[in-house]
Coordinates of C-alpha atoms in Angstrom, one line a residue:
M20 CA 38.1 142.6 68.3
P21 CA 35.5 140.6 70.2
R22 CA 32.8 142.4 72.2
P23 CA 32.6 141.2 75.8
L24 CA 30.2 138.3 76.2
G25 CA 27.0 139.0 78.0
E26 CA 26.3 137.1 81.3
L27 CA 24.3 134.2 79.7
E28 CA 26.7 134.0 76.7
D29 CA 29.6 133.8 79.1
A30 CA 27.9 131.1 81.1
V31 CA 27.3 129.0 78.0
M32 CA 30.8 129.6 76.6
T33 CA 32.3 128.7 80.0
R34 CA 30.8 125.2 79.6
V35 CA 31.8 124.9 76.0
W36 CA 35.4 125.9 76.9
Q37 CA 35.6 123.7 80.0
W38 CA 34.2 120.6 78.4
N39 CA 36.4 121.1 75.4
R40 CA 34.3 118.8 73.1
P41 CA 31.3 119.2 70.9
V42 CA 28.2 119.9 73.0
T43 CA 24.4 120.0 72.5
V44 CA 21.9 122.6 73.6
R45 CA 20.4 120.0 75.9
E46 CA 23.7 119.3 77.7
V47 CA 24.3 123.0 78.3
L48 CA 20.7 123.5 79.4
E49 CA 20.9 120.7 82.0
D50 CA 24.1 122.0 83.4
L51 CA 22.8 125.6 83.6
Q52 CA 19.6 124.4 85.3
R53 CA 21.7 123.4 88.3
E54 CA 22.2 127.1 88.9
R55 CA 19.1 128.8 87.5
S56 CA 15.7 128.3 86.0
I57 CA 16.1 128.6 82.2
A58 CA 14.2 127.4 79.1
Y59 CA 15.5 125.2 76.4
T60 CA 14.6 127.8 73.8
T61 CA 16.6 130.5 75.6
V62 CA 19.8 128.4 75.6
M63 CA 19.1 127.4 72.0
T64 CA 18.9 131.1 71.0
V65 CA 22.0 132.0 72.9
M66 CA 24.0 129.2 71.2
D67 CA 22.6 130.3 67.8
N68 CA 23.7 133.9 68.6
L69 CA 27.2 132.7 69.6
H70 CA 27.3 130.8 66.3
Q71 CA 26.3 133.9 64.3
K72 CA 28.9 136.0 66.2
G73 CA 31.6 133.4 65.3
W74 CA 32.3 132.1 68.9
V75 CA 31.2 128.6 68.1
R76 CA 30.9 126.4 65.0
R77 CA 28.3 123.7 64.7
E78 CA 27.7 120.5 63.0
V79 CA 24.4 118.7 62.5
E80 CA 24.0 115.5 64.3
G81 CA 20.6 113.9 63.8
R82 CA 18.0 116.5 64.5
A83 CA 20.3 118.7 66.7
Y84 CA 23.5 120.6 66.4
R85 CA 26.7 120.0 68.2
Y86 CA 28.6 123.2 69.1
M87 CA 32.4 123.6 69.4
A88 CA 34.4 126.6 70.5
V89 CA 36.3 128.4 67.7
S90 CA 39.0 129.7 70.1
T91 CA 40.1 129.3 73.7
R92 CA 39.0 131.3 76.7
A93 CA 42.6 132.4 77.0
A94 CA 42.5 133.9 73.5
Y95 CA 39.3 135.6 74.4
A96 CA 40.7 137.1 77.6
A97 CA 43.9 138.2 75.8
A98 CA 41.9 140.0 73.1
L99 CA 39.8 141.8 75.7
M100 CA 42.9 142.9 77.6
N101 CA 44.6 144.0 74.4
E102 CA 41.6 146.0 73.4
D103 CA 41.3 147.8 76.7
W104 CA 45.1 148.4 77.0
G105 CA 45.0 149.9 73.5
R106 CA 42.4 152.5 74.7
S107 CA 44.8 153.9 77.3
D108 CA 46.4 157.2 76.7
N109 CA 49.4 156.0 78.7
P110 CA 49.9 152.3 78.0
A111 CA 53.0 152.1 80.3
A112 CA 51.0 153.5 83.2
A113 CA 48.1 151.2 82.5
L114 CA 50.5 148.2 82.7
V115 CA 52.1 149.4 85.9
A116 CA 48.6 149.7 87.4
F117 CA 47.5 146.3 86.1
F118 CA 50.7 144.6 87.4
G119 CA 50.1 146.3 90.8
M120 CA 46.7 144.6 91.0
M121 CA 48.1 141.2 90.4
S122 CA 48.2 138.5 93.0
P123 CA 51.5 136.6 93.6
D124 CA 50.1 133.7 91.6
Q125 CA 49.2 136.0 88.7
R126 CA 52.7 137.6 88.7
E127 CA 54.2 134.1 88.6
A128 CA 52.0 133.3 85.6
L129 CA 53.1 136.5 84.0
D130 CA 56.8 135.6 84.6
D131 CA 56.2 132.2 83.0
A132 CA 54.5 133.8 80.0
I133 CA 57.4 136.3 79.5
R134 CA 59.9 133.4 79.6
I135 CA 57.8 131.5 77.0
V136 CA 57.6 134.4 74.7
Q137 CA 61.3 135.2 75.0
R138 CA 62.2 131.6 74.3
D139 CA 59.9 131.3 71.3
T140 CA 60.8 134.6 69.7
P141 CA 63.7 134.1 67.3
L142 CA 66.6 136.6 67.5
P143 CA 66.9 138.8 64.5
A144 CA 69.3 137.6 61.8
P145 CA 72.7 139.5 61.9
L146 CA 73.1 142.1 59.2
P147 CA 75.4 141.1 56.4
A148 CA 78.9 142.7 56.5
P149 CA 79.5 145.5 54.0
P150 CA 81.5 144.4 50.9
G151 CA 85.2 144.1 51.6
E152 CA 84.8 143.6 55.4
G153 CA 83.7 139.9 55.4
A154 CA 86.0 137.1 56.2
G155 CA 88.1 136.1 53.3
E156 CA 87.3 139.1 51.2
T157 CA 90.6 140.7 50.3
G158 CA 89.6 142.0 46.9
S159 CA 92.2 139.8 45.3
E160 CA 90.3 136.5 45.0
G161 CA 89.9 135.2 41.5
R162 CA 92.8 137.3 40.1

């Protein structure tokens, strides 16, 4: 289970997820500097930490690395929700409370997700009939 990302880790991962392509420390730095004053070495350290934690993979390109997300933001959010839900001593009550906090748009997204899961989940195979009860089994075949 992933630990929640720290504030700066989240800011970096947000860019990696949004851009959905290999990124350099310099690109992330320049975008972050629009919002705050931050040093190149700080961003480099955060991206290295994210690599060590398994959030990003990296490939050498020239003298720099290009970083790519290992999973999606949706998968990260789902893992956090699942972890927190699993801590509840009453999972049904936790879900009711969570659903009660949802906006109409979030409820619509939930309805869509349920439809997708139900559509993509195969029905269980029927159990085989006990001997002698299946079609064409009279016990006299082959005699």
